[in-house]
PDB file of C-alpha atoms in Angstrom:
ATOM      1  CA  UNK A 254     -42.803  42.309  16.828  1.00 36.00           C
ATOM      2  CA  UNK A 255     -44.713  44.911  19.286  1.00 36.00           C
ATOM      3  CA  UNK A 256     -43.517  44.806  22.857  1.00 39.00           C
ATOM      4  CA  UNK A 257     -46.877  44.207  23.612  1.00 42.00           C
ATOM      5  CA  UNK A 258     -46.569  40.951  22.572  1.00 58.00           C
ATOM      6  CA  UNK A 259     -44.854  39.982  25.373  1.00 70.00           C
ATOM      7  CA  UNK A 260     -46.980  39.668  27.631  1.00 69.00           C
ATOM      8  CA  UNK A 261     -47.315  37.988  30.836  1.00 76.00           C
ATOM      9  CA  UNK A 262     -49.634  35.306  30.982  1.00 76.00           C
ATOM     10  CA  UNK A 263     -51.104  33.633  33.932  1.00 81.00           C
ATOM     11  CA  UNK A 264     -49.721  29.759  34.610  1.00 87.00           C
ATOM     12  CA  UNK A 265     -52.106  27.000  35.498  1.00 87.00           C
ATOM     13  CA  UNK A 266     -52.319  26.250  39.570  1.00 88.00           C
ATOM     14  CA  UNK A 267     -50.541  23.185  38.610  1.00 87.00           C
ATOM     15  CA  UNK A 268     -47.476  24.715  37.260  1.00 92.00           C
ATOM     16  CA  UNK A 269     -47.301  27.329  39.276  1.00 93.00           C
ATOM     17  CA  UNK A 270     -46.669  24.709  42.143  1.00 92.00           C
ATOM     18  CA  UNK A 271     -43.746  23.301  39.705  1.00 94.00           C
ATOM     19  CA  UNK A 272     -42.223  27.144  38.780  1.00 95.00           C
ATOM     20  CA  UNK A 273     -41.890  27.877  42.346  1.00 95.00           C
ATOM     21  CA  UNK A 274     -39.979  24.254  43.322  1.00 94.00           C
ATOM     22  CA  UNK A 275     -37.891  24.575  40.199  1.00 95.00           C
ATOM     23  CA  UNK A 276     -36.994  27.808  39.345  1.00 96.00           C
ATOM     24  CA  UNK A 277     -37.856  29.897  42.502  1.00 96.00           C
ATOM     25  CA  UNK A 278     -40.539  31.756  40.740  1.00 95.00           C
ATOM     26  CA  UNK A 279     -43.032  33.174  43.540  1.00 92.00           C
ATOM     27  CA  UNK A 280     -46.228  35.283  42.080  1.00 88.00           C
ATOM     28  CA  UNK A 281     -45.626  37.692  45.366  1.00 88.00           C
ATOM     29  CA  UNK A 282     -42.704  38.807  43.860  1.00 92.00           C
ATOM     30  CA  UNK A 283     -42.335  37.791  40.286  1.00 94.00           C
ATOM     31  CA  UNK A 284     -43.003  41.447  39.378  1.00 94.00           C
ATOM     32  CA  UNK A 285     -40.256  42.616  42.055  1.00 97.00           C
ATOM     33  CA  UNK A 286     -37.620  40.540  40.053  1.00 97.00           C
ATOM     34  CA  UNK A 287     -38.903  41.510  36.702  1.00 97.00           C
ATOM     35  CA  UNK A 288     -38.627  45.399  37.920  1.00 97.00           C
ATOM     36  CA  UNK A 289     -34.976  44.719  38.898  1.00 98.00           C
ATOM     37  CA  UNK A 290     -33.936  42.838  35.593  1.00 98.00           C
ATOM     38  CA  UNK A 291     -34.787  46.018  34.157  1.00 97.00           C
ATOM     39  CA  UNK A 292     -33.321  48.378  36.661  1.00 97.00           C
ATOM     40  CA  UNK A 293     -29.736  46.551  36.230  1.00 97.00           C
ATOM     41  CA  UNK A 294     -30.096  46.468  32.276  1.00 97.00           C
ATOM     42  CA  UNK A 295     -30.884  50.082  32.335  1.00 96.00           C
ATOM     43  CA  UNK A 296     -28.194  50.612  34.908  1.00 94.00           C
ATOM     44  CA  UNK A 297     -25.833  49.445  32.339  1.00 92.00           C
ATOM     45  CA  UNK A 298     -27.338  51.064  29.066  1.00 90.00           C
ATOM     46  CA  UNK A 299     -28.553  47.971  27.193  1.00 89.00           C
ATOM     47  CA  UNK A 300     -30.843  48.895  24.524  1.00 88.00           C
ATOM     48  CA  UNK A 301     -33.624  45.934  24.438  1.00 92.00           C
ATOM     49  CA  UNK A 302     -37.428  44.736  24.859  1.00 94.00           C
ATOM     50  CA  UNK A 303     -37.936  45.356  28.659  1.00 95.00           C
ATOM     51  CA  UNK A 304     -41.695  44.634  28.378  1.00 95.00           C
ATOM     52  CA  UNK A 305     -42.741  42.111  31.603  1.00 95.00           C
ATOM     53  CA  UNK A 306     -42.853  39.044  29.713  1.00 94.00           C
ATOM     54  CA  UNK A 307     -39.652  39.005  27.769  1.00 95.00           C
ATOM     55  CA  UNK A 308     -37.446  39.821  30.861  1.00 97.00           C
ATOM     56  CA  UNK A 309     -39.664  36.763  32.528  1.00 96.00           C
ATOM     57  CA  UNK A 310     -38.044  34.341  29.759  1.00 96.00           C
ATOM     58  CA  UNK A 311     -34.447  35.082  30.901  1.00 97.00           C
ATOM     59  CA  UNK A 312     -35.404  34.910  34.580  1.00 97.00           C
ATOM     60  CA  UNK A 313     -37.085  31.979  34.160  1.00 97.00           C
ATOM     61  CA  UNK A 314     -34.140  30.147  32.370  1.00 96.00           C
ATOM     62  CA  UNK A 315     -32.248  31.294  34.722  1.00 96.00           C
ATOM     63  CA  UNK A 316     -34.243  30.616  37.819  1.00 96.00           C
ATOM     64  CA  UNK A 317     -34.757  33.460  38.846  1.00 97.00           C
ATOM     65  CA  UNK A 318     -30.893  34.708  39.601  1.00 97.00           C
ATOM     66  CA  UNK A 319     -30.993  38.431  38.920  1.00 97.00           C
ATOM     67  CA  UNK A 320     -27.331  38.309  37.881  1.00 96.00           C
ATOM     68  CA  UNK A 321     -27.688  34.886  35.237  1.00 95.00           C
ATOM     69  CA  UNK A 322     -30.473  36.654  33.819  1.00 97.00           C
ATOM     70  CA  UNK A 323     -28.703  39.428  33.547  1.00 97.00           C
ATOM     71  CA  UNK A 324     -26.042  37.654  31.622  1.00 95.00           C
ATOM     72  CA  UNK A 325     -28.528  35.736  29.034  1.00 95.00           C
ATOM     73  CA  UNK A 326     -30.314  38.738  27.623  1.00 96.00           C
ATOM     74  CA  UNK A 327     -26.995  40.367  27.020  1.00 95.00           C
ATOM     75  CA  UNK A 328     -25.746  37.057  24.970  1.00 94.00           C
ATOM     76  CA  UNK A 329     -29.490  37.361  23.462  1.00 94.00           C
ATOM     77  CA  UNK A 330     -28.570  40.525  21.760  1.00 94.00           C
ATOM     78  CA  UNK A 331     -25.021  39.794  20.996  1.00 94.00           C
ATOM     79  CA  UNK A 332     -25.630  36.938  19.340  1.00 94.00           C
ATOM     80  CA  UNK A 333     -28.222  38.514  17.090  1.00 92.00           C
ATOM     81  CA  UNK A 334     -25.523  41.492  16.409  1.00 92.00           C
ATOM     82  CA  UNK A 335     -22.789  38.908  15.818  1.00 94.00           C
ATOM     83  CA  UNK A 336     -24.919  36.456  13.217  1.00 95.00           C
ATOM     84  CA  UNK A 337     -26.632  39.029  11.093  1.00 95.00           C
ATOM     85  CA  UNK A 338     -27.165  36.302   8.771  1.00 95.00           C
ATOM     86  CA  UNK A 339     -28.921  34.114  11.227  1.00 95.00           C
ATOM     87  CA  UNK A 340     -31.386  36.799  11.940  1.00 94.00           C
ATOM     88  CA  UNK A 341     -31.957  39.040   9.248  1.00 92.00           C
ATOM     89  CA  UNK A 342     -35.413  38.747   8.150  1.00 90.00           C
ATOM     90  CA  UNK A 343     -36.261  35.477  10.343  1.00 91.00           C
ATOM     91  CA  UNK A 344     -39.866  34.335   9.595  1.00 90.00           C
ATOM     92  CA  UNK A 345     -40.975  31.113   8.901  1.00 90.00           C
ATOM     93  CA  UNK A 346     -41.910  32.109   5.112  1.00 90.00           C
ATOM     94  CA  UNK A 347     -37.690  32.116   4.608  1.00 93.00           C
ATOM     95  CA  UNK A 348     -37.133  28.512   5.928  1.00 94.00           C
ATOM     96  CA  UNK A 349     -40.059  26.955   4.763  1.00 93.00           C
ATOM     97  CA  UNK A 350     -38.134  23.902   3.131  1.00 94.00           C
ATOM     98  CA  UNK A 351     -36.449  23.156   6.360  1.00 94.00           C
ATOM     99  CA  UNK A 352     -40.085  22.631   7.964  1.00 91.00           C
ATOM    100  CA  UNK A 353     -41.134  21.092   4.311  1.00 89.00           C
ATOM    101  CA  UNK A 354     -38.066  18.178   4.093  1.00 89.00           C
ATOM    102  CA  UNK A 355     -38.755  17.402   8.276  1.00 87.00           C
ATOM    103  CA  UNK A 356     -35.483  18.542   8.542  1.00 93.00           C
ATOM    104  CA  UNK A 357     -35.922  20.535  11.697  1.00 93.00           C
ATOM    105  CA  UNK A 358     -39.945  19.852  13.519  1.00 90.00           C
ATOM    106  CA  UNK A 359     -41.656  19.692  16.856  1.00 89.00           C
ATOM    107  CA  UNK A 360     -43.583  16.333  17.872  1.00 86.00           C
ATOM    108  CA  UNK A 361     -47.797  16.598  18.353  1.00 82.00           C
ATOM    109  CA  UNK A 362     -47.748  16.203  22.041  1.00 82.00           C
ATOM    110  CA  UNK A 363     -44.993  16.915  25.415  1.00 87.00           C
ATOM    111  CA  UNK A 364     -43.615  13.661  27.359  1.00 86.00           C
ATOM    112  CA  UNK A 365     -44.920  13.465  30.536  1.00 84.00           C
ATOM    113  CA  UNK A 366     -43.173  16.154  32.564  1.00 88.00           C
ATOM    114  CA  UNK A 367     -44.595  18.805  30.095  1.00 91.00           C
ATOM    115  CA  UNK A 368     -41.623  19.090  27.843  1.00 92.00           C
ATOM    116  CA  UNK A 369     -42.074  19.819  23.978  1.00 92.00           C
ATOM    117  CA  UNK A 370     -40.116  17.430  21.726  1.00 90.00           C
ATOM    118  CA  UNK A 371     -38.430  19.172  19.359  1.00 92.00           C
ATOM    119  CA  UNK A 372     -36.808  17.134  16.142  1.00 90.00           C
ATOM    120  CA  UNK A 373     -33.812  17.547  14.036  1.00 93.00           C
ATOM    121  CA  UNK A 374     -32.440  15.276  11.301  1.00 92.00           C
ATOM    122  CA  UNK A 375     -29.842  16.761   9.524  1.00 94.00           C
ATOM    123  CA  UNK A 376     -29.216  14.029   7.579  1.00 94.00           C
ATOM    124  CA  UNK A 377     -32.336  15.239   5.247  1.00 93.00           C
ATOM    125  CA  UNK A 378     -30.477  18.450   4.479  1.00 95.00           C
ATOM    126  CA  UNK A 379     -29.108  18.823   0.789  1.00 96.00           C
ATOM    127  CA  UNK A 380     -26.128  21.020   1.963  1.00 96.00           C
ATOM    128  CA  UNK A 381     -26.192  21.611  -2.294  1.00 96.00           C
ATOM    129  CA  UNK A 382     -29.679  23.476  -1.942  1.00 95.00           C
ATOM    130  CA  UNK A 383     -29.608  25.335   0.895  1.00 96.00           C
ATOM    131  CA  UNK A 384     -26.608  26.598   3.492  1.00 96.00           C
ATOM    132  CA  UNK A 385     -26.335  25.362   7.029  1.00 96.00           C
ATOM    133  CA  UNK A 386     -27.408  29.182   8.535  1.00 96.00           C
ATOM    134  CA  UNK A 387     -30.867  28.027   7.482  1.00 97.00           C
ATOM    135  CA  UNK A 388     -30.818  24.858   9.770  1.00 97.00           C
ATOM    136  CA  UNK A 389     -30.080  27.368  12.468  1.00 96.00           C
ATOM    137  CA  UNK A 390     -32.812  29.607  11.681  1.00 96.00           C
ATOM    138  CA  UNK A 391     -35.229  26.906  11.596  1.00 95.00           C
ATOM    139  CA  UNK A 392     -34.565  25.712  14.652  1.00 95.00           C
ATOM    140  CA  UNK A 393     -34.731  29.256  16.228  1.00 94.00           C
ATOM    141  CA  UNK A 394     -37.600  29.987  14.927  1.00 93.00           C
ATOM    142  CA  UNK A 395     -39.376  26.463  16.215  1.00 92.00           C
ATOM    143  CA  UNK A 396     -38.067  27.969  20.003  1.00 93.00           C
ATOM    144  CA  UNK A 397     -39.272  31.001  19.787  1.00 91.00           C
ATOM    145  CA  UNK A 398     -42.513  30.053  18.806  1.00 89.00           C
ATOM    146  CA  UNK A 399     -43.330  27.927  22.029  1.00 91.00           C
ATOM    147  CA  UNK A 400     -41.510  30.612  24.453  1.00 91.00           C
ATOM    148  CA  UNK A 401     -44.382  33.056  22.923  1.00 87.00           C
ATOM    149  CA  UNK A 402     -46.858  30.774  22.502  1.00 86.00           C
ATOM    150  CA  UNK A 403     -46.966  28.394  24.982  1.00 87.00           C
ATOM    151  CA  UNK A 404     -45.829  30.236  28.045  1.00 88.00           C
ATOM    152  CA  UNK A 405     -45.398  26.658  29.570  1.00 93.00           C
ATOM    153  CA  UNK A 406     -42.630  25.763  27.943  1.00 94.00           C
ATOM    154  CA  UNK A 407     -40.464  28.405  29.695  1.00 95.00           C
ATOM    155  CA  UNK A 408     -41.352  26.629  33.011  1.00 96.00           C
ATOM    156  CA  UNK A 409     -41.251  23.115  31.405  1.00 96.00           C
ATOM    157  CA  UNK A 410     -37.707  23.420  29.358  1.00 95.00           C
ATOM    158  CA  UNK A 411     -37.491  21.191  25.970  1.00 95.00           C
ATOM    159  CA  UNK A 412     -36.072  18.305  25.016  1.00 92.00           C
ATOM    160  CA  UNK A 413     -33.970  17.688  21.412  1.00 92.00           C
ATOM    161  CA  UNK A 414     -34.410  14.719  19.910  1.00 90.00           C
ATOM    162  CA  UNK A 415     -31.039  14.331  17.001  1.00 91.00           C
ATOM    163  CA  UNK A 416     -31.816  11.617  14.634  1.00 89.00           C
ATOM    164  CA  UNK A 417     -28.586  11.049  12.487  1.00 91.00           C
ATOM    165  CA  UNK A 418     -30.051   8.819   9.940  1.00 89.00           C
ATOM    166  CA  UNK A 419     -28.551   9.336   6.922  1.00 92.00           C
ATOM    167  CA  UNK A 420     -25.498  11.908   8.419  1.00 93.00           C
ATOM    168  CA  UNK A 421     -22.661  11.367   5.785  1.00 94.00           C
ATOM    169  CA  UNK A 422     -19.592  13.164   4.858  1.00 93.00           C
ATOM    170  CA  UNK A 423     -21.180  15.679   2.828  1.00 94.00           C
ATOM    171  CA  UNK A 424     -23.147  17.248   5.242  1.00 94.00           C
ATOM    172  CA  UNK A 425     -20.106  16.791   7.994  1.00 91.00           C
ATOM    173  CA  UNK A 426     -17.689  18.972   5.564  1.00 92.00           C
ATOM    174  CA  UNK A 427     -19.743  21.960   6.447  1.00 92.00           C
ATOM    175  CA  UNK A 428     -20.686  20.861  10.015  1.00 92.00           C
ATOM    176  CA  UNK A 429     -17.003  20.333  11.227  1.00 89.00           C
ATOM    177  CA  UNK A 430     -15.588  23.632  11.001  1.00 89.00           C
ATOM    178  CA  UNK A 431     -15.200  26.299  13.164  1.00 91.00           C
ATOM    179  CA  UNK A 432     -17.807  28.907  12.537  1.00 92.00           C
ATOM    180  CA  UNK A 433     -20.125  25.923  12.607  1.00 93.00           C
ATOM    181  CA  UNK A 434     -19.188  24.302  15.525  1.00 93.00           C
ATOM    182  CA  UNK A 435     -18.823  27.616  17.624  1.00 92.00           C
ATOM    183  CA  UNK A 436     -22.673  28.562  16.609  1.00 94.00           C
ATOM    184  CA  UNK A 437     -23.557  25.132  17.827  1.00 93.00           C
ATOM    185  CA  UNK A 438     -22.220  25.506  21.196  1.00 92.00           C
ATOM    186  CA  UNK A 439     -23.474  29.250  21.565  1.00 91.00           C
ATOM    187  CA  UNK A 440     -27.087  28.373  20.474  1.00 90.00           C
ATOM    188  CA  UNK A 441     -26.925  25.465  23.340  1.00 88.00           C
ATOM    189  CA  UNK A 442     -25.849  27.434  25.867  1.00 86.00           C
ATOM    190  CA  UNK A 443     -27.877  30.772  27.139  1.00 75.00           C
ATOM    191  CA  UNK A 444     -28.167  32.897  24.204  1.00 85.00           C
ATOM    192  CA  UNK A 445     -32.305  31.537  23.954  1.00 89.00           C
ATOM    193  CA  UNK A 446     -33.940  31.714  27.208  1.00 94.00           C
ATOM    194  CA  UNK A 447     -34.790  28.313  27.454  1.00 94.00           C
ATOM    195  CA  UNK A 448     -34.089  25.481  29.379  1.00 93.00           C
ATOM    196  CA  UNK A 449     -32.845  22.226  27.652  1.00 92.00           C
ATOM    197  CA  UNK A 450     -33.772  19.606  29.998  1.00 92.00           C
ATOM    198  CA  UNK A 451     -31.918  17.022  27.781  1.00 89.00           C
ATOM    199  CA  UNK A 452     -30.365  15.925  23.993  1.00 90.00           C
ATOM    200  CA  UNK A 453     -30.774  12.166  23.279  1.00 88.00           C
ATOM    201  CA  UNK A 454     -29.001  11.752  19.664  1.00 88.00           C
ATOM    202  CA  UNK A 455     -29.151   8.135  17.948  1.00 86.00           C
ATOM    203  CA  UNK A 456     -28.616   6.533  14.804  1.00 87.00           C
ATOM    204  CA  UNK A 457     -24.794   8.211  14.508  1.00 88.00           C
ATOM    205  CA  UNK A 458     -22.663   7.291  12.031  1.00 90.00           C
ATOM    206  CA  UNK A 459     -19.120   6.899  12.915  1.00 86.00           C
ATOM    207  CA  UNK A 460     -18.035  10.277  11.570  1.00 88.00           C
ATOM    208  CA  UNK A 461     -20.393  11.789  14.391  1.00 88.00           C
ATOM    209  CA  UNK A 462     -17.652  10.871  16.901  1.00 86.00           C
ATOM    210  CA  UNK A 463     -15.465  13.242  15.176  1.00 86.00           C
ATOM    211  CA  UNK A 464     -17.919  15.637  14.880  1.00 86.00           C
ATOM    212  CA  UNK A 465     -18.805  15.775  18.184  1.00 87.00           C
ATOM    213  CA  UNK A 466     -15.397  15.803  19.650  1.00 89.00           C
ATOM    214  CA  UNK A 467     -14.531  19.084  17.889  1.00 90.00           C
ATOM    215  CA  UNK A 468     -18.054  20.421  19.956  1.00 90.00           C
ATOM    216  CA  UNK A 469     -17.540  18.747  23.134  1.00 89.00           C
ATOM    217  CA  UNK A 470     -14.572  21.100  24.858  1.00 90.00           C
ATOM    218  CA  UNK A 471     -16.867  23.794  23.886  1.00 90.00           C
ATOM    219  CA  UNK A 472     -20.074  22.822  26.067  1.00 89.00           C
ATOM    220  CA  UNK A 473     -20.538  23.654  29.783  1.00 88.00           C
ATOM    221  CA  UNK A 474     -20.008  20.627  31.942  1.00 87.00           C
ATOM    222  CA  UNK A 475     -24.371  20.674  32.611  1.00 85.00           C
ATOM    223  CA  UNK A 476     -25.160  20.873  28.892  1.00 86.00           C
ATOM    224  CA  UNK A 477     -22.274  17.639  28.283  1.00 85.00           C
ATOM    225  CA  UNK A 478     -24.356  15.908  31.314  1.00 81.00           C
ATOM    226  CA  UNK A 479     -27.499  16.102  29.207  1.00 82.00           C
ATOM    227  CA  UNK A 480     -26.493  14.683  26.296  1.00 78.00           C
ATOM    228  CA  UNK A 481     -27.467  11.218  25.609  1.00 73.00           C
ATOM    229  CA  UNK A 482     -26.418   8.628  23.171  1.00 71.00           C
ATOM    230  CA  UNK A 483     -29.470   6.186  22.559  1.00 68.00           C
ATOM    231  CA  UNK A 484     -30.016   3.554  20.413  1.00 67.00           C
ATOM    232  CA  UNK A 485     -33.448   2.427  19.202  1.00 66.00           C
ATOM    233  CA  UNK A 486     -34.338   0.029  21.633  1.00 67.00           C
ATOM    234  CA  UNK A 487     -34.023   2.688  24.624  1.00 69.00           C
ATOM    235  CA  UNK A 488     -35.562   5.144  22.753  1.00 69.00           C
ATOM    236  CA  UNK A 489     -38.625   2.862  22.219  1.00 67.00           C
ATOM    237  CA  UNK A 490     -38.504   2.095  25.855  1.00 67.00           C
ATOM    238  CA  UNK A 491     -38.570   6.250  26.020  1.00 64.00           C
ATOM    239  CA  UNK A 492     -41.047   7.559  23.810  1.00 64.00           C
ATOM    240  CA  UNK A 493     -43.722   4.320  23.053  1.00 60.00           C
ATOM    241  CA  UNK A 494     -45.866   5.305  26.038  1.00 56.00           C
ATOM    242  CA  UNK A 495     -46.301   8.452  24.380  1.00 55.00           C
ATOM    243  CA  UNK A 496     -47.142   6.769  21.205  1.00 54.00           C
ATOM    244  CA  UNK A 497     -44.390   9.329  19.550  1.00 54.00           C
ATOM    245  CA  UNK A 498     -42.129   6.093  18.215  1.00 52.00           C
ATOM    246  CA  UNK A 499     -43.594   5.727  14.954  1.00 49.00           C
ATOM    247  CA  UNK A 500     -42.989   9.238  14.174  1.00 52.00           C
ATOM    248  CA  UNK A 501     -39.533   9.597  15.304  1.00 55.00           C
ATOM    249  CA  UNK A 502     -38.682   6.142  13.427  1.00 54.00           C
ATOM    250  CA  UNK A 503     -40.366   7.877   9.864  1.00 55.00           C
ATOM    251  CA  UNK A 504     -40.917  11.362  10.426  1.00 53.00           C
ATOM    252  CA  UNK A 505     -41.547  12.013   6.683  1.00 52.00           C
ATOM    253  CA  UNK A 506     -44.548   9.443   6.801  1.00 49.00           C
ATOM    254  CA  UNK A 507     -45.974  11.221  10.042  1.00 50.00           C
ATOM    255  CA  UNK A 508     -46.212  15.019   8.355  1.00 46.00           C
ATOM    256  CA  UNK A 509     -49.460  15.863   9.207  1.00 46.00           C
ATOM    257  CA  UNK A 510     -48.787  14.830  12.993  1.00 51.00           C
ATOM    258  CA  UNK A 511     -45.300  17.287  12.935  1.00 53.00           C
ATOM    259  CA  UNK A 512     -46.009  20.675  14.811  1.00 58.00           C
ATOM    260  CA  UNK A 513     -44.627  23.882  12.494  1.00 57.00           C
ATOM    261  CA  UNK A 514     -43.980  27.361  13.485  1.00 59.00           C
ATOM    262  CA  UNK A 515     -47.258  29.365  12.523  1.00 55.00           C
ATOM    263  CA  UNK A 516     -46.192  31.409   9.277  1.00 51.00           C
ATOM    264  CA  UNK A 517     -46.554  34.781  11.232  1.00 49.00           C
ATOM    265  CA  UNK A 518     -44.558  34.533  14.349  1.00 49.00           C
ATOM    266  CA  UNK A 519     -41.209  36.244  14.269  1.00 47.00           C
ATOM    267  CA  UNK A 520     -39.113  35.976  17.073  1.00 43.00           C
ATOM    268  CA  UNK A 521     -37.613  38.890  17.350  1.00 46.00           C
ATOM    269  CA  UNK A 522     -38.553  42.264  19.387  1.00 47.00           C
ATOM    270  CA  UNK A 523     -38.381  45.611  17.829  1.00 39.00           C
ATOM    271  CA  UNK A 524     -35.175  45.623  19.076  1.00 40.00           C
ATOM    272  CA  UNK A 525     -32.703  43.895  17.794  1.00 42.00           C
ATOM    273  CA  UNK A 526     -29.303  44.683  18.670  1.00 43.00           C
ATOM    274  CA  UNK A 527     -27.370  45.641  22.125  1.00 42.00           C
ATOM    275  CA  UNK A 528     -25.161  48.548  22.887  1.00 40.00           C
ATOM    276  CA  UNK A 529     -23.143  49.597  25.792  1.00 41.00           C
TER     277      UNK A 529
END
């Protein structure tokens, strides 16, 4: 992907109003803060994309503090160096099946403060077919896609919706150890530039307690705060209004409705790896 792809893309009046209250984001000097996210990563000899509108995704996630920012493109690159089998060749074309079984999907339309739904259901993983990197690519992919596309979403944030349906011990043996679990908590936490506004997982199983507790002392106090346990009469409550129920009850019945990553997007800039 072209650096020029990255471009910075005018908000709606509406959200700029919401970018400014939220995230500090004034258009008087949005370009000041963008020039000095690339003065400090220059400073210190990263080699990355420092077109305008990639540096706006990490100052956006990170509301505009120079020095956060700072921090989440560097755990951007390092977690692309450290996972090589995350991100080698990352395209949609490579994952396909996730998308295909409704593994890992985003819902037609945003709840009501703007924020894209995206979908994961392990439970319709065959951990015999495919490995668990893939899950992690999928959902990668589905992020990247709105940050590019729908330059909203980095003011917005997303919400995960974790539907454990079907979880059993065969997927958990390859969810429970380490090098799983430590992905996991990296991929929550700063290495996208995105915000997660909020996690609501129901329908776990009684293994997911164990699963969960190995994660838990891993996550940042904010990201434990936004994690939800729901069952299916709050979640109607949640999500009826928006008339998503129906497909978060049966996703696999709602597949035309289910938003994909476009088979041409890759996420990642011509540069893909950080030095020092």
């Amino acid at each position: 992907m072209m650096s020029g792809d990255f471009a910075v893309l005018e908000l709606p009046e509406e959200l700029k109003e919401k970018a400014s209250t939220e995230l500090n984001e004034w258009e008087h000097r949005r370009d000041e803060a963008i020039a000095q996210l690339r003065t400090l990563i220059q400073t210190e000899n990263l080699q990355g994309c420092l077109s305008d509108g990639f540096l706006l995704r990490f100052l956006r996630a990170r509301k505009f503090d120079l020095n956060n920012a700072l921090h989440s493109y560097r755990l951007y690159y390092e977690t692309r160096t450290l996972y090589p089998d995350i991100f080698s060749n990352l395209r949609p074309s490579c994952v396909q099946h996730v998308f295909t079984e409704c593994v890992v999907a985003r819902l037609p339309s945003p709840n009501d403060a703007g924020c894209p739904l995206l979908y994961f259901q392990p439970g319709r993983w065959d951990p015999d077919c495919w490995p668990s990197t893939d899950l992690f690519r999928a959902n990668i992919l589905m992020v990247e896609e709105l940050l590019l596309r729908c330059p909203a979403t980095q003011v917005h944030g997303v919400i995960i919706l974790v539907d454990l349906t079907d979880l059993a011990w065969r997927h958990g043996v390859h969810m429970i150890g380490p090098s799983f679990i430590r992905r996991t908590a990296r991929f929550l936490q700063g290495c996208t530039p995105v915000r997660v506004k909020a996690i609501h997982i129901y329908n776990e199983p009684l293994l997911f307690s164990r699963l969960f507790s190995t994660l838990r002392p891993l996550l940042k106090e904010k990201i434990r705060k936004r994690n939800y346990m729901r069952n299916l009469m709050e979640l109607d409550e949640y999500f009826t209004k928006m008339n998503h129920f129906p497909i978060i009850r049966r996703p696999s019945a709602n597949v035309s409705r289910i938003v994909r990553p476009s088979p041409n997007v890759c996420q990642l800039p011509q540069s893909s790896s950080i030095q020092k």
